[in-house]
RNA sequence: UGGGGAAUCGUCCAACGGUAGGACAGCGGACUCUGACUCCGCUAAUCUAGGUUCGAAUCCUAGUUCCCCAGCCA
């Protein structure tokens, strides 16, 4: 596999350190999953799959004030959509609250934890700084009996929020601030989405995570780099309590992408402040947003794989994501013709009232996809971009006197550009060569351009949503608030003209609009398409 | 010397003492009923300075730069 995590698991298995591999994906249900989580999912579920082990889905639901059932549901939906299955192994940290509580009492009884009555401010002030050691709490040497009594009364709900905490007694002078008597339980009179009002004290991340891993006999606890400093605490807790197993934490760098924000805090803000239309807005880097945009799960996973796994802080170019999406869709998406910015074309020598159906290939990359009929008639729409009255030398498309091919149809020649009073071209008068039916000239003459088109009489109107990057700069938020870097033109809504077959497109189906890009039928009612990603365009780039 | 990490083409990842390779991006060309796709070619990197070695991206020493940590968040 070529990355350090796969190598680690492989060697742990080869050395006999573990008989099988058990990983876990442990999201907090406080928001929707995004593409950064897709990396963690790929790593944890991917390793389990690769080495014949299993991966648990565990909700790290230790902070009831931020967590909601909606997020629990969306997370399961998104993991499944990515193609992974946790089988029977769906867990919640809250499942272990009773066990965790018992272990906390054990820590207290062995003199390794104490109840601190200091205020949050005092705790902070006495923690010291990055360079100066902290000071012991005046409550640090309470007896085990007193601590136990206080802890039990905390559980009973005798004290209001913030009045006391349980802290592990480790070392207030440690260079690692996480070891300066970390808080492990706090009073939170809050309703929990799963345990309801059963508890008013909750363990925090540090006191829940490693023990949960241990309970589940996780062998490899894989997390992102910012938890590196927590590892000594993770191990201290396991070493000082009667836990059933000793999982090993290993960290990897999280995913960063240019022109993208992957911070739950900011994504939540964009939704809350309506900078986007919701968690599943196609401009969002959420799994739900990407799905709605038309990104196939295979492409998303392929991107994550291509971006690689290491311990170096890195920022992957969004171009790599686009490339993965195009590569997958090129092979799988059916082709159709759609005109986004219509310009009317009248074929003067095509009989009025006449019409015919022409054969069009559904997917040149996949012969099994077959073909379909596309209606042709005297009046058509072509793309405004495909005509220039005064073309520069490298412009191969339509211009007065120029002959081009209409895909699957005929060669046409532009005879005249009709303008309105303001001088805008509003219609093209053209002629066609009946001998070129199907798109080839019997005399062997060539054209330099093949253009897409739709028959005006048969065209189906549709709303097309064009998405551009949500941010104007590759490093949004680098100067502070990413809201200031939001792209005001991230969504452009136009009305396009589609070939009739497209009205039967399935919701969620991603197709190619030839020469334009990949588009996905939206979940909103009506005929609406989201642009997933544009095609590469060497001509546009050269301009 | 507060603690902990990381530095390889423009970007991301490999190479684990023995020819620095791949992907994306870029450039050039071929092909083409999508200026797409495909194919071919090119450009382009070991943070710095010493040292060990027949041989160093890899080992050692000293620096430099960047990232993380001072929530009763995760």
Coordinates of C-alpha atoms in Angstrom, one line a residue, chain A residues 187-398:
Chain A
X187 CA -20.5 18.6 35.7
X188 CA -22.9 19.2 32.9
X189 CA -26.5 19.3 33.6
X190 CA -27.5 18.7 30.0
X191 CA -29.7 16.4 28.1
X192 CA -27.8 13.8 26.2
X193 CA -29.2 12.6 22.8
X194 CA -28.8 9.0 23.9
X195 CA -28.6 8.8 27.7
X196 CA -31.1 11.6 28.2
X197 CA -31.0 12.9 31.8
X198 CA -29.4 9.9 33.3
X199 CA -26.1 11.7 33.9
X200 CA -25.1 15.2 35.0
X201 CA -21.4 14.4 34.9
X202 CA -19.6 13.5 31.7
X203 CA -16.1 12.2 31.0
X204 CA -14.2 14.3 28.5
X205 CA -12.4 13.0 25.4
X206 CA -9.3 11.9 27.2
X207 CA -11.0 9.9 29.8
X208 CA -13.3 8.2 27.2
X209 CA -11.3 7.6 24.1
X210 CA -8.6 5.2 25.2
X211 CA -10.8 3.3 27.5
X212 CA -13.4 2.9 24.8
X213 CA -10.7 1.7 22.4
X214 CA -9.7 -0.8 25.1
X215 CA -13.2 -2.0 25.8
X216 CA -13.6 -2.7 22.1
X217 CA -10.2 -4.3 21.9
X218 CA -9.1 -1.9 19.2
X219 CA -5.6 -2.8 18.2
X220 CA -4.7 0.4 16.3
X221 CA -6.2 3.7 17.4
X222 CA -5.5 6.0 14.5
X223 CA -6.0 9.7 14.9
X224 CA -4.8 12.9 13.6
X225 CA -1.6 14.7 14.5
X226 CA -3.1 17.2 17.0
X227 CA -3.6 14.3 19.4
X228 CA 0.0 13.5 19.6
X229 CA 0.4 15.3 22.8
X230 CA -2.5 13.3 24.3
X231 CA -0.8 10.0 23.7
X232 CA 1.1 10.0 27.0
X233 CA -2.1 10.7 28.8
X234 CA -3.9 8.0 26.8
X235 CA -1.3 5.6 27.9
X236 CA -1.2 6.8 31.5
X237 CA -4.9 6.2 31.9
X238 CA -4.7 2.7 30.4
X239 CA -1.8 1.9 32.6
X240 CA -3.5 3.0 35.8
X241 CA -6.9 1.3 35.4
X242 CA -8.0 -2.3 35.1
X243 CA -8.7 -2.1 31.4
X244 CA -9.1 -5.2 29.3
X245 CA -6.6 -4.4 26.5
X246 CA -3.9 -1.9 25.5
X247 CA -4.6 -0.3 22.1
X248 CA -1.8 1.7 20.5
X249 CA -2.4 5.2 19.2
X250 CA -0.7 6.3 16.0
X251 CA -1.2 9.7 14.4
X252 CA -1.4 10.8 10.8
X253 CA -1.7 14.3 9.2
X254 CA -5.2 15.5 8.4
X255 CA -6.3 16.5 5.0
X256 CA -6.1 20.0 3.8
X257 CA -7.2 21.2 0.4
X258 CA -6.7 24.5 -1.5
X259 CA -9.7 26.7 -1.8
X260 CA -11.4 24.6 0.9
X261 CA -12.2 25.0 4.6
X262 CA -12.4 21.7 6.5
X263 CA -13.2 22.9 10.0
X264 CA -16.4 21.8 11.6
X265 CA -16.6 25.1 13.4
X266 CA -16.5 27.1 10.2
X267 CA -18.7 24.8 8.2
X268 CA -21.3 25.0 11.0
X269 CA -21.1 28.8 10.8
X270 CA -21.6 28.8 7.0
X271 CA -24.7 26.8 7.4
X272 CA -26.0 28.7 10.4
X273 CA -25.3 32.1 8.8
X274 CA -26.8 30.9 5.4
X275 CA -23.6 31.5 3.4
X276 CA -24.6 28.2 1.8
X277 CA -28.0 26.5 1.5
X278 CA -27.4 23.8 4.0
X279 CA -25.0 21.0 5.0
X280 CA -25.6 19.3 1.7
X281 CA -25.1 22.4 -0.4
X282 CA -23.0 21.2 -3.3
X283 CA -20.4 23.9 -2.6
X284 CA -19.8 22.4 0.8
X285 CA -16.8 20.0 1.3
X286 CA -19.2 17.7 3.3
X287 CA -19.8 14.2 2.1
X288 CA -23.5 15.1 1.8
X289 CA -22.6 18.2 -0.3
X290 CA -20.3 16.2 -2.6
X291 CA -22.8 13.5 -3.0
X292 CA -25.5 16.1 -4.0
X293 CA -23.0 17.7 -6.4
X294 CA -22.7 14.4 -8.2
X295 CA -19.3 13.1 -7.0
X296 CA -19.3 9.3 -6.9
X297 CA -18.1 7.7 -3.7
X298 CA -15.5 5.8 -5.7
X299 CA -14.0 9.0 -6.9
X300 CA -13.9 10.6 -3.5
X301 CA -12.2 7.5 -2.1
X302 CA -9.8 7.5 -5.0
X303 CA -8.9 11.1 -4.3
X304 CA -8.2 10.4 -0.7
X305 CA -6.0 7.5 -1.7
X306 CA -4.1 9.6 -4.2
X307 CA -3.5 12.4 -1.7
X308 CA -1.7 9.8 0.4
X309 CA -1.1 9.3 4.1
X310 CA 1.9 10.7 6.0
X311 CA 2.8 12.7 9.0
X312 CA 3.7 15.9 7.2
X313 CA 1.3 18.8 7.2
X314 CA 0.3 19.2 3.6
X315 CA -2.2 21.0 1.5
X316 CA -3.4 19.1 -1.5
X317 CA -4.4 21.0 -4.6
X318 CA -8.1 20.9 -5.4
X319 CA -7.0 20.1 -9.0
X320 CA -6.1 16.6 -7.7
X321 CA -9.7 16.1 -6.5
X322 CA -11.1 17.3 -9.8
X323 CA -8.9 14.9 -11.7
X324 CA -10.1 12.0 -9.6
X325 CA -13.7 12.9 -10.2
X326 CA -13.2 13.4 -14.0
X327 CA -11.3 10.1 -14.3
X328 CA -14.1 8.1 -12.7
X329 CA -16.9 9.9 -14.4
X330 CA -15.3 9.8 -17.8
X331 CA -15.6 6.0 -17.7
X332 CA -19.0 5.8 -16.1
X333 CA -21.2 8.8 -17.1
X334 CA -23.6 8.7 -20.0
X335 CA -23.2 11.5 -22.5
X336 CA -26.0 13.9 -23.5
X337 CA -26.2 17.2 -25.3
X338 CA -27.3 20.3 -23.4
X339 CA -27.0 24.0 -24.3
X340 CA -26.4 26.2 -21.3
X341 CA -26.4 29.6 -23.0
X342 CA -28.6 29.2 -26.1
X343 CA -28.1 30.9 -29.4
X344 CA -30.7 30.1 -32.0
X345 CA -29.7 28.6 -35.3
X346 CA -32.1 28.4 -38.3
X347 CA -31.1 25.9 -41.0
X348 CA -32.5 27.7 -44.1
X349 CA -32.4 24.8 -46.5
X350 CA -33.9 22.3 -44.0
X351 CA -37.6 21.8 -44.8
X352 CA -39.9 23.6 -42.5
X353 CA -42.0 21.3 -40.3
X354 CA -39.7 18.4 -41.1
X355 CA -37.7 16.5 -38.5
X356 CA -35.7 13.3 -37.9
X357 CA -34.0 11.3 -35.2
X358 CA -30.3 10.8 -35.2
X359 CA -28.3 8.1 -33.5
X360 CA -26.1 9.2 -30.7
X361 CA -23.6 7.2 -28.7
X362 CA -24.2 7.1 -25.0
X363 CA -20.7 6.6 -23.8
X364 CA -17.7 6.2 -26.1
X365 CA -15.8 4.7 -23.2
X366 CA -18.3 2.0 -22.7
X367 CA -19.8 0.3 -25.8
X368 CA -22.3 -1.6 -23.6
X369 CA -24.0 1.8 -22.8
X370 CA -25.5 1.6 -26.3
X371 CA -27.0 4.5 -28.1
X372 CA -30.1 6.7 -28.3
X373 CA -32.1 8.9 -30.7
X374 CA -31.8 12.6 -30.7
X375 CA -34.3 14.8 -32.5
X376 CA -33.2 17.2 -35.2
X377 CA -35.1 19.9 -36.9
X378 CA -34.8 23.2 -38.7
X379 CA -34.4 25.4 -35.6
X380 CA -31.7 24.5 -33.1
X381 CA -29.8 26.0 -30.2
X382 CA -26.1 26.1 -30.0
X383 CA -23.8 27.5 -27.3
X384 CA -23.3 31.2 -27.5
X385 CA -19.6 30.6 -27.0
X386 CA -19.5 28.5 -30.1
X387 CA -20.0 31.5 -32.4
X388 CA -17.8 34.5 -33.1
X389 CA -18.5 37.1 -35.7
X390 CA -14.9 38.1 -35.9
X391 CA -13.0 35.0 -34.8
X392 CA -9.3 35.0 -33.9
X393 CA -7.0 32.6 -35.9
X394 CA -7.3 29.7 -33.4
X395 CA -11.1 29.8 -33.2
X396 CA -12.3 26.6 -34.9
X397 CA -16.0 27.0 -34.1
X398 CA -18.8 28.7 -36.0

